[in-house]
Short mmCIF file of C-alpha atoms in Angstrom, two decimals:
data_model
loop_
_atom_site.label_atom_id
_atom_site.label_comp_id
_atom_site.label_asym_id
_atom_site.label_seq_id
_atom_site.Cartn_x
_atom_site.Cartn_y
_atom_site.Cartn_z
CA MET A 124 -62.72 15.29 -21.26
CA ALA A 125 -59.35 15.08 -19.52
CA SER A 126 -57.30 12.02 -20.38
CA ALA A 127 -56.57 9.51 -17.62
CA GLN A 128 -53.06 9.54 -16.19
CA VAL A 129 -50.92 6.68 -17.47
CA ASN A 130 -48.62 5.35 -14.76
CA VAL A 131 -45.13 4.32 -15.80
CA SER A 132 -42.70 1.79 -14.42
CA PRO A 133 -39.59 3.64 -13.13
CA PRO A 134 -36.05 2.50 -14.06
CA GLU A 135 -34.47 0.11 -11.56
CA ASN A 136 -31.62 2.43 -10.54
CA GLU A 137 -33.94 5.39 -9.97
CA LEU A 138 -36.30 3.26 -7.89
CA LYS A 139 -33.38 1.95 -5.80
CA ASP A 140 -32.20 5.49 -5.05
CA VAL A 141 -35.66 6.68 -3.99
CA LEU A 142 -36.31 3.63 -1.79
CA THR A 143 -32.90 3.91 -0.17
CA ALA A 144 -33.55 7.56 0.65
CA LEU A 145 -36.98 6.69 2.08
CA ARG A 146 -35.47 3.98 4.26
CA THR A 147 -32.80 6.40 5.53
CA GLU A 148 -35.50 8.93 6.45
CA ASN A 149 -37.82 6.26 7.92
CA PRO A 150 -35.59 3.58 9.49
CA THR A 151 -38.36 1.85 11.49
CA LEU A 152 -41.17 1.59 8.92
CA GLY A 153 -42.16 -1.74 7.41
CA VAL A 154 -42.39 -2.52 3.71
CA PRO A 155 -46.13 -1.70 3.27
CA LYS A 156 -45.75 1.76 4.79
CA LEU A 157 -42.59 2.48 2.82
CA HIS A 158 -44.41 1.38 -0.32
CA ALA A 159 -47.27 3.76 0.50
CA LEU A 160 -44.79 6.62 0.98
CA LEU A 161 -43.18 5.76 -2.35
CA LEU A 162 -46.48 5.97 -4.24
CA ALA A 163 -47.46 9.16 -2.42
CA ALA A 164 -44.18 10.78 -3.44
CA HIS A 165 -44.38 9.47 -7.01
CA PRO A 166 -48.06 9.03 -7.99
CA GLU A 167 -47.03 8.73 -11.64
CA TRP A 168 -45.20 5.46 -10.94
CA ALA A 169 -46.59 1.96 -11.27
CA VAL A 170 -44.72 -0.09 -8.65
CA SER A 171 -46.05 -3.18 -6.90
CA GLU A 172 -45.38 -3.85 -3.23
CA LYS A 173 -43.66 -7.07 -4.31
CA ARG A 174 -41.17 -5.08 -6.41
CA THR A 175 -40.61 -2.64 -3.54
CA ARG A 176 -39.88 -5.54 -1.16
CA LYS A 177 -37.52 -7.19 -3.64
CA ILE A 178 -35.45 -4.04 -4.08
CA LEU A 179 -35.32 -3.37 -0.33
CA GLN A 180 -34.09 -6.91 0.19
CA SER A 181 -31.44 -6.57 -2.53
CA GLN A 182 -30.14 -3.40 -0.86
CA GLY A 183 -30.06 -4.89 2.64
CA LEU A 184 -32.81 -2.54 3.84
CA ILE A 185 -35.38 -5.00 5.19
CA LEU A 186 -35.83 -4.75 8.94
CA ASN A 187 -34.41 -7.77 10.75
CA ALA A 188 -37.51 -8.41 12.82
CA GLN A 189 -39.69 -8.42 9.72
CA ALA A 190 -37.81 -10.36 7.15
CA GLY A 191 -34.90 -12.11 8.79
CA GLN A 192 -32.67 -11.08 5.91
CA GLN A 193 -30.07 -13.71 5.26
CA LEU A 194 -26.48 -13.62 4.11
CA GLY A 195 -25.53 -17.26 3.65
CA ASP A 196 -26.90 -18.89 6.81
CA ALA A 197 -26.44 -15.90 9.11
CA LYS A 198 -28.99 -13.19 9.81
CA VAL A 199 -27.62 -9.72 9.22
CA GLU A 200 -28.62 -6.68 11.22
CA ARG A 201 -28.62 -3.52 9.12
CA VAL A 202 -25.61 -1.29 9.71
CA PRO A 203 -26.15 2.48 9.36
CA TYR A 204 -24.67 3.83 6.16
CA PRO A 205 -21.45 5.86 6.52
CA LYS A 206 -21.99 9.61 6.35
CA SER A 207 -20.04 11.95 4.09
CA LYS A 208 -20.35 15.40 2.58
CA LEU A 209 -18.95 17.44 -0.26
CA ILE A 210 -15.93 19.69 0.27
CA GLU A 211 -16.90 23.29 -0.35
CA GLY A 212 -14.59 24.93 -2.85
CA LEU A 213 -12.72 21.75 -3.80
CA ASP A 214 -10.91 22.50 -7.06
CA VAL A 215 -10.61 19.14 -8.81
CA SER A 216 -8.72 20.77 -11.68
CA LYS A 217 -5.70 21.07 -9.38
CA PHE A 218 -5.53 17.27 -9.55
CA THR A 219 -6.88 16.52 -13.03
CA THR A 220 -9.30 17.74 -15.70
CA LYS A 221 -10.38 14.19 -16.57
CA ILE A 222 -12.94 13.70 -13.79
CA GLU A 223 -15.42 15.56 -11.63
CA VAL A 224 -17.11 15.10 -8.26
CA LYS A 225 -20.75 14.02 -8.32
CA TYR A 226 -23.19 13.80 -5.43
CA PHE A 227 -25.50 10.79 -5.83
CA GLY A 228 -27.79 11.53 -2.88
CA LYS A 229 -28.43 9.41 0.19
CA PRO A 230 -27.16 6.90 1.15
CA LYS A 231 -24.44 6.61 -1.49
CA GLY A 232 -23.16 10.15 -1.11
CA LYS A 233 -20.37 11.46 -3.30
CA GLY A 234 -18.29 9.85 -6.00
CA LEU A 235 -16.11 10.56 -9.03
CA VAL A 236 -17.15 10.32 -12.69
CA ALA A 237 -15.16 10.65 -15.91
CA VAL A 238 -15.72 13.77 -18.03
CA GLU A 239 -13.78 12.39 -20.98
CA LYS A 240 -12.94 8.95 -22.31
CA LEU A 241 -10.18 7.25 -20.31
CA SER A 242 -8.25 4.46 -21.99
CA GLU A 243 -6.90 1.40 -20.21
CA GLY A 244 -3.56 2.26 -18.62
CA ASP A 245 -4.16 6.02 -18.59
CA THR A 246 -2.93 7.94 -15.56
CA ILE A 247 -6.02 9.70 -14.24
CA TRP A 248 -4.34 11.75 -11.53
CA LYS A 249 -1.55 11.78 -8.97
CA GLU A 250 -2.04 12.92 -5.39
CA ASP A 251 0.11 13.77 -2.38
CA HIS A 252 -1.04 12.67 1.04
CA PHE A 253 -3.14 14.80 3.38
CA ILE A 254 -1.55 12.89 6.25
CA LEU A 255 0.51 9.70 6.34
CA ALA A 256 0.36 7.05 9.07
CA PRO A 257 2.46 4.37 7.36
CA GLU A 258 2.57 0.65 7.92
CA TRP A 259 4.43 -0.19 11.09
CA ASP A 260 7.56 -1.60 9.49
CA ILE A 261 8.00 1.73 7.68
CA TYR A 262 7.15 3.68 10.86
CA ASP A 263 9.90 1.74 12.64
CA LEU A 264 12.34 2.80 9.92
CA GLN A 265 11.25 6.41 10.41
CA MET A 266 11.79 6.16 14.16
CA SER A 267 15.23 4.63 13.49
CA SER A 268 16.19 7.59 11.26
CA LEU A 269 16.22 5.32 8.19
CA SER A 270 13.19 6.72 6.34
CA CYS A 271 11.99 10.25 5.73
CA MET A 272 9.55 11.23 8.48
CA HIS A 273 7.41 13.13 5.98
CA CYS A 274 7.26 11.07 2.76
CA SER A 275 8.65 7.72 4.06
CA THR A 276 11.35 7.51 1.36
CA PRO A 277 14.25 5.25 2.52
CA LEU A 278 17.23 7.46 3.36
CA SER A 279 20.63 7.11 1.74
CA GLY A 280 23.91 8.83 2.41
CA SER A 281 22.76 11.87 0.44
CA SER A 282 23.95 15.28 1.58
CA LEU A 283 20.32 16.43 1.25
CA VAL A 284 19.23 14.43 4.31
CA THR A 285 18.24 16.83 7.10
CA SER A 286 17.60 16.12 10.79
CA CYS A 287 14.79 17.47 12.93
CA SER A 288 15.80 20.54 14.93
CA GLY A 289 15.08 18.50 18.04
CA SER A 290 17.72 15.87 17.26
CA SER A 291 20.17 17.39 19.75
CA SER A 292 17.61 18.05 22.49
CA PHE A 293 16.63 15.86 25.42
CA PRO A 294 14.55 13.89 24.82
CA SER A 295 15.85 13.83 21.28
CA CYS A 296 13.79 13.39 18.12
CA PRO A 297 14.97 10.71 15.67
CA ALA A 298 13.16 12.24 12.68
CA LYS A 299 15.13 12.81 9.50
CA PHE A 300 13.97 14.15 6.16
CA CYS A 301 15.13 13.30 2.65
CA SER A 302 15.26 16.98 1.65
CA ARG A 303 14.65 20.48 2.93
CA LEU A 304 11.38 20.44 1.00
CA CYS A 305 10.11 17.51 3.09
CA LEU A 306 11.39 19.23 6.25
CA THR A 307 9.39 22.33 5.32
CA ARG A 308 6.26 20.35 4.47
CA SER A 309 6.51 18.41 7.73
CA ALA A 310 5.89 21.65 9.63
CA ARG A 311 2.15 21.00 9.01
CA THR A 312 2.19 18.07 11.47
CA HIS A 313 5.59 17.10 12.88
CA PRO A 314 6.11 19.72 15.62
CA LEU A 315 3.17 18.36 17.64
CA LEU A 316 4.38 14.77 17.13
CA CYS A 317 8.05 15.51 17.81
CA ARG A 318 9.53 13.85 20.90
CA ALA A 319 11.65 16.93 21.56
CA ARG A 320 9.15 19.71 20.93
CA ASN A 321 6.05 17.94 22.28
CA PRO A 322 7.14 14.96 24.40
CA ALA A 323 3.54 14.61 25.62
CA SER A 324 2.74 13.01 22.24
CA PHE A 325 5.18 10.13 22.72
CA PRO A 326 2.95 7.96 25.01
CA LEU A 327 0.12 8.26 22.46
CA LEU A 328 2.28 7.25 19.50
CA ASP A 329 3.91 4.49 21.52
CA PHE A 330 0.45 3.17 22.47
CA ALA A 331 -0.62 3.21 18.81
CA ARG A 332 2.56 1.34 17.86
CA LYS A 333 2.23 -1.33 20.55
CA ASN A 334 -1.38 -1.96 19.55
CA GLU A 335 -0.56 -1.69 15.82
CA TRP A 336 -3.44 0.77 15.60
CA MET A 337 -2.93 2.65 12.35
CA THR A 338 -6.18 4.60 12.62
CA LEU A 339 -5.19 6.07 15.99
CA HIS A 340 -1.86 7.18 14.51
CA ALA A 341 -3.72 8.70 11.55
CA LEU A 342 -6.12 10.59 13.82
CA ALA A 343 -3.13 11.98 15.76
CA GLN A 344 -1.64 13.17 12.47
CA CYS A 345 -4.94 14.87 11.51
CA ALA A 346 -5.25 16.53 14.91
CA ALA A 347 -1.67 17.79 14.72
CA ARG A 348 -2.28 19.26 11.26
CA LEU A 349 -5.50 20.99 12.24
CA LEU A 350 -4.17 22.35 15.54
CA LEU A 351 -1.04 23.78 13.93
CA ASP A 352 -3.14 25.34 11.14
CA SER A 353 -5.25 27.03 13.82
CA GLN A 354 -2.12 28.86 14.97
CA GLN A 355 -1.35 30.27 11.53
CA ASP A 356 -4.41 31.30 9.56
CA GLU A 357 -8.15 31.20 10.28
CA ALA A 358 -9.09 30.62 6.64
CA ALA A 359 -6.62 27.74 6.31
CA PHE A 360 -7.93 26.22 9.54
CA GLU A 361 -11.54 26.36 8.32
CA ALA A 362 -10.57 24.84 4.96
CA GLU A 363 -8.71 21.98 6.67
CA LEU A 364 -11.58 21.36 9.07
CA ASP A 365 -14.01 21.18 6.13
CA ILE A 366 -11.81 18.56 4.47
CA ILE A 367 -11.63 16.43 7.61
CA ARG A 368 -15.37 16.68 8.19
CA SER A 369 -16.03 15.66 4.58
CA PHE A 370 -14.43 12.22 4.94
CA ALA A 371 -16.95 9.39 5.17
CA GLN A 372 -17.47 8.22 8.73
CA LEU A 373 -19.04 5.35 10.62
CA GLY A 374 -18.99 5.36 14.41
CA MET A 375 -16.74 2.94 16.29
CA GLU A 376 -19.75 1.62 18.21
CA GLU A 377 -21.55 0.79 14.95
CA ARG A 378 -18.40 -0.80 13.58
CA ALA A 379 -17.84 -2.88 16.73
CA LYS A 380 -21.36 -4.31 16.61
CA HIS A 381 -20.68 -5.85 13.22
CA ALA A 382 -17.03 -6.93 13.44
CA SER A 383 -16.84 -10.51 12.16
CA LEU A 384 -14.02 -11.66 14.43
CA PRO A 385 -14.29 -10.93 18.17
CA GLY A 386 -11.01 -9.43 19.35
CA SER A 387 -9.97 -8.34 15.85
CA GLU A 388 -10.61 -4.68 16.74
CA PRO A 389 -9.51 -2.66 19.81
CA ASP A 390 -12.07 -2.97 22.61
CA ARG A 391 -13.83 -0.18 24.47
CA ALA A 392 -11.29 -0.12 27.29
CA THR A 393 -8.60 0.44 24.67
CA TRP A 394 -10.66 3.26 23.15
CA ARG A 395 -10.85 4.94 26.55
CA LYS A 396 -7.12 4.61 27.16
CA ALA A 397 -6.39 5.98 23.69
CA PHE A 398 -8.65 8.99 24.31
CA GLN A 399 -6.90 9.70 27.62
CA LEU A 400 -3.49 9.68 25.91
CA PHE A 401 -4.86 11.74 22.99
CA VAL A 402 -6.04 14.49 25.33
CA GLN A 403 -2.75 14.41 27.24
CA ALA A 404 -0.79 14.68 23.99
CA PHE A 405 -2.52 17.77 22.61
CA ARG A 406 -4.51 19.42 25.41
CA GLU A 407 -3.57 18.43 28.95
CA PRO A 408 0.01 17.11 29.39
CA THR A 409 0.63 15.46 32.73
CA ASN A 410 3.58 17.58 33.93
CA ASP A 411 4.72 21.21 33.89
CA THR A 412 7.63 20.64 31.51
CA ASN A 413 5.41 19.10 28.86
CA ARG A 414 2.73 21.74 29.36
CA LYS A 415 5.26 24.52 28.77
CA LYS A 416 6.53 22.86 25.59
CA LEU A 417 3.01 22.39 24.23
CA SER A 418 2.13 26.01 25.03
CA LYS A 419 5.04 27.17 22.85
CA LEU A 420 3.47 25.37 19.89
CA LEU A 421 -0.13 26.31 20.62
CA LYS A 422 0.12 29.94 21.68
CA ARG A 423 -3.30 30.96 20.39
CA PRO A 424 -6.52 29.53 21.85
CA VAL A 425 -7.61 26.37 20.08
CA PRO A 426 -10.85 27.05 18.14
CA LYS A 427 -14.05 25.67 19.60
CA GLU A 428 -14.66 23.59 16.46
CA ALA A 429 -11.40 21.69 16.94
CA LEU A 430 -12.20 21.02 20.59
CA GLU A 431 -15.64 19.69 19.65
CA ASP A 432 -14.38 17.53 16.76
CA PHE A 433 -11.41 15.92 18.51
CA PHE A 434 -11.48 16.31 22.29
CA GLU A 435 -14.94 15.10 23.23
CA TYR A 436 -15.06 11.33 23.63
CA ASP A 437 -17.91 10.65 21.19
CA ALA A 438 -16.29 12.91 18.59
CA PHE A 439 -12.98 11.10 19.11
CA LEU A 440 -14.69 7.79 18.29
CA TRP A 441 -16.23 9.30 15.17
CA GLY A 442 -12.78 10.54 14.21
CA LEU A 443 -11.37 7.03 14.49
CA GLY A 444 -14.27 5.87 12.33
CA ARG A 445 -13.31 8.42 9.67
CA MET A 446 -9.76 7.11 9.61
CA ASN A 447 -10.96 3.49 9.43
CA LEU A 448 -13.03 4.19 6.35
CA ASN A 449 -10.73 6.48 4.42
CA LEU A 450 -7.15 5.35 4.91
CA GLU A 451 -5.56 3.84 1.82
CA ALA A 452 -4.19 0.34 2.41
CA HIS A 453 -0.68 1.58 3.25
CA GLY A 454 -1.77 4.28 5.69
CA GLY A 455 -2.12 7.39 3.56
CA LEU A 456 -5.13 9.70 3.69
CA TYR A 457 -5.81 11.43 0.36
CA VAL A 458 -8.47 14.06 -0.30
CA LEU A 459 -9.62 13.23 -3.84
CA HIS A 460 -9.00 9.48 -3.45
CA SER A 461 -11.46 9.47 -0.52
CA HIS A 462 -14.29 10.22 -3.00
CA LEU A 463 -13.92 6.86 -4.76
CA ASN A 464 -16.72 4.33 -4.25
CA HIS A 465 -16.51 0.53 -4.27
CA SER A 466 -17.02 -2.15 -6.87
CA CYS A 467 -15.91 -5.78 -6.77
CA SER A 468 -14.84 -5.22 -10.39
CA PRO A 469 -12.92 -1.96 -10.01
CA ASN A 470 -12.07 0.13 -13.04
CA VAL A 471 -9.29 2.06 -11.25
CA SER A 472 -6.03 0.94 -9.61
CA VAL A 473 -4.29 2.84 -6.83
CA ARG A 474 -0.52 2.58 -7.14
CA HIS A 475 2.66 3.85 -5.52
CA LEU A 476 4.84 4.34 -8.58
CA ASP A 477 7.27 7.05 -7.56
CA GLN A 478 9.99 5.47 -5.43
CA ARG A 479 11.33 8.93 -4.62
CA THR A 480 8.23 9.66 -2.57
CA ALA A 481 7.50 6.08 -1.40
CA LEU A 482 4.02 6.11 0.16
CA SER A 483 3.41 9.84 0.14
CA LYS A 484 2.13 9.98 -3.47
CA ILE A 485 -0.42 7.76 -5.16
CA THR A 486 -1.11 7.38 -8.88
CA LEU A 487 -4.61 6.46 -10.07
CA ILE A 488 -4.65 4.39 -13.27
CA ALA A 489 -7.55 3.20 -15.45
CA ARG A 490 -7.78 -0.61 -15.36
CA ARG A 491 -9.92 -0.59 -18.51
CA ASP A 492 -11.53 1.90 -20.88
CA ILE A 493 -13.89 4.25 -19.00
CA GLN A 494 -16.56 6.24 -20.84
CA PRO A 495 -17.57 9.88 -20.15
CA GLY A 496 -20.16 9.97 -17.37
CA GLU A 497 -19.09 6.56 -16.03
CA GLU A 498 -18.30 6.38 -12.33
CA LEU A 499 -14.79 5.50 -11.13
CA PHE A 500 -14.47 2.61 -8.68
CA ILE A 501 -11.82 1.00 -6.54
CA THR A 502 -12.33 -2.08 -4.38
CA TYR A 503 -12.60 -1.86 -0.60
CA VAL A 504 -12.12 -5.62 -0.16
CA ASN A 505 -9.96 -8.36 -1.63
CA PRO A 506 -11.73 -9.04 -4.96
CA VAL A 507 -10.40 -12.60 -4.99
CA LEU A 508 -12.73 -13.49 -2.08
CA SER A 509 -16.03 -15.29 -2.61
CA LEU A 510 -19.31 -13.43 -3.05
CA GLN A 511 -20.39 -14.15 0.53
CA GLU A 512 -17.02 -13.12 2.00
CA ARG A 513 -16.94 -9.86 0.07
CA ARG A 514 -20.49 -8.96 1.02
CA SER A 515 -19.87 -9.85 4.65
CA GLN A 516 -16.84 -7.56 4.87
CA LEU A 517 -18.68 -4.69 3.19
CA LEU A 518 -21.65 -5.08 5.53
CA GLU A 519 -19.31 -4.61 8.48
CA TRP A 520 -18.49 -1.18 7.13
CA GLY A 521 -22.13 -0.20 6.66
CA PHE A 522 -22.19 -0.32 2.88
CA GLY A 523 -25.25 -2.57 2.60
CA VAL A 524 -25.42 -5.67 0.44
CA CYS A 525 -23.12 -5.14 -2.52
CA ASN A 526 -25.06 -5.29 -5.80
CA CYS A 527 -22.31 -4.25 -8.17
CA GLU A 528 -22.41 -5.84 -11.61
CA ARG A 529 -20.08 -8.68 -10.59
CA CYS A 530 -22.01 -9.54 -7.41
CA SER A 531 -25.33 -9.49 -9.24
CA MET A 532 -23.99 -11.82 -11.95
CA GLU A 533 -22.48 -14.24 -9.41
CA GLU A 534 -25.72 -14.27 -7.43
CA GLN A 535 -27.66 -15.28 -10.56
CA ASP A 536 -25.02 -17.73 -11.80
CA PRO A 537 -22.60 -19.13 -9.15
CA SER A 538 -20.42 -20.56 -11.95
CA LEU A 539 -19.27 -16.98 -12.58
CA ALA A 540 -17.91 -16.72 -9.04
CA ARG A 541 -14.31 -16.18 -10.14
CA PRO A 542 -12.97 -13.76 -12.74
CA ASP A 543 -11.27 -15.22 -15.79
CA LYS A 544 -7.69 -16.38 -15.21
CA ALA A 545 -6.02 -13.34 -16.79
CA GLU A 546 -8.03 -10.91 -14.64
CA LEU A 547 -7.49 -13.01 -11.51
CA ASP A 548 -3.73 -13.11 -12.10
CA ASP A 549 -3.74 -9.34 -12.56
CA LEU A 550 -5.69 -8.79 -9.34
CA GLU A 551 -3.45 -11.11 -7.35
CA LYS A 552 -0.30 -9.38 -8.64
CA GLU A 553 -1.68 -6.03 -7.53
CA LEU A 554 -2.66 -7.39 -4.13
CA LYS A 555 0.78 -8.93 -3.55
CA ALA A 556 2.34 -5.60 -4.45
CA GLY A 557 -0.04 -3.78 -2.13
CA LEU A 558 -1.82 -2.06 -4.97
CA GLY A 559 -5.36 -1.54 -6.15
CA VAL A 560 -6.95 -1.75 -2.72
CA MET A 561 -8.74 1.12 -0.99
#
């Protein structure tokens, strides 16, 4: 006689992952139907509908009309999770041998895990920027010829300082570089953002500056890099496009629906104006002189993929969403750094330690001992905020209700709502220095 199957209770984390994937695939189904799908997919599991509902609630995946999920006193409508993908051919060993990329499945996506023990204070890796759209006070220094246009290093009277070739043209370009190396590296982006070589870009950059819109500046930098790569080498263009497409993204429309402060984000009319200037900067300048100058930089036809990813309005909004999610706090976009997921108790700090390269290079440092196989985390929000404030900010970005170890402990015991004094002092020092944030 065959023995009867013995159903087992699945581990909490495994059950969360399966339910999250089911919700992503079936966004309109209620709890009973999702529970039925769960048992159909895993007949060996013993899971009650009550447990299914509890986990869906903890992950912010209960439909609003059904459950009226609450965050404090306010009902929260579910935000779609950001989308991301792995970078084909990414060689992590070029950065470090201490970590590896791991794909966790939907909706979490990718992340980084340690492959060896990391001790507190260890440097995990250093990384140069993919593009840099610096804070506006530094941008103003760049436009005043006081900081390197490529790496943002403050300029001195060094004989190594080099001017842009357009400095003697009309209109002239104010860009200067701290060395010939930075001048050479700037060729990946600067020509299309140069006032002399592509004056059509100036209204776009001026608009970004007046609106203090860092993400628009960052998207312009990405477009310039990709378009110039398309003129050089097809393989390089495809590799760059794959990197840009891999960055996590959440649409501007989805973001706008959940912004906590009306007026804190550019409105739709501003989006439209930005798109108009974006197209004029890189595709359709408004006068013959600017068109001729742009054609000298973009002699080869722009690939269809670039047109689809940057110069259609909906794609433009998705591009802004990518920049919103992935820019480091000071305006740098970094390839490996963009893989880091969030925790309210981060185990990694992001620092700008090398004054010679100012914002262009980041150093990732272990905040505590990290074991092999353990995931690396930074914080996307100010960790000094209250549980409700942190969760509210993360919900705006589509990350669901945060259930990291700290949030779960604070939810069970509100007396644990603040870290111990030593940790809090450490966090506040990093925040004041502009460190340790996404």
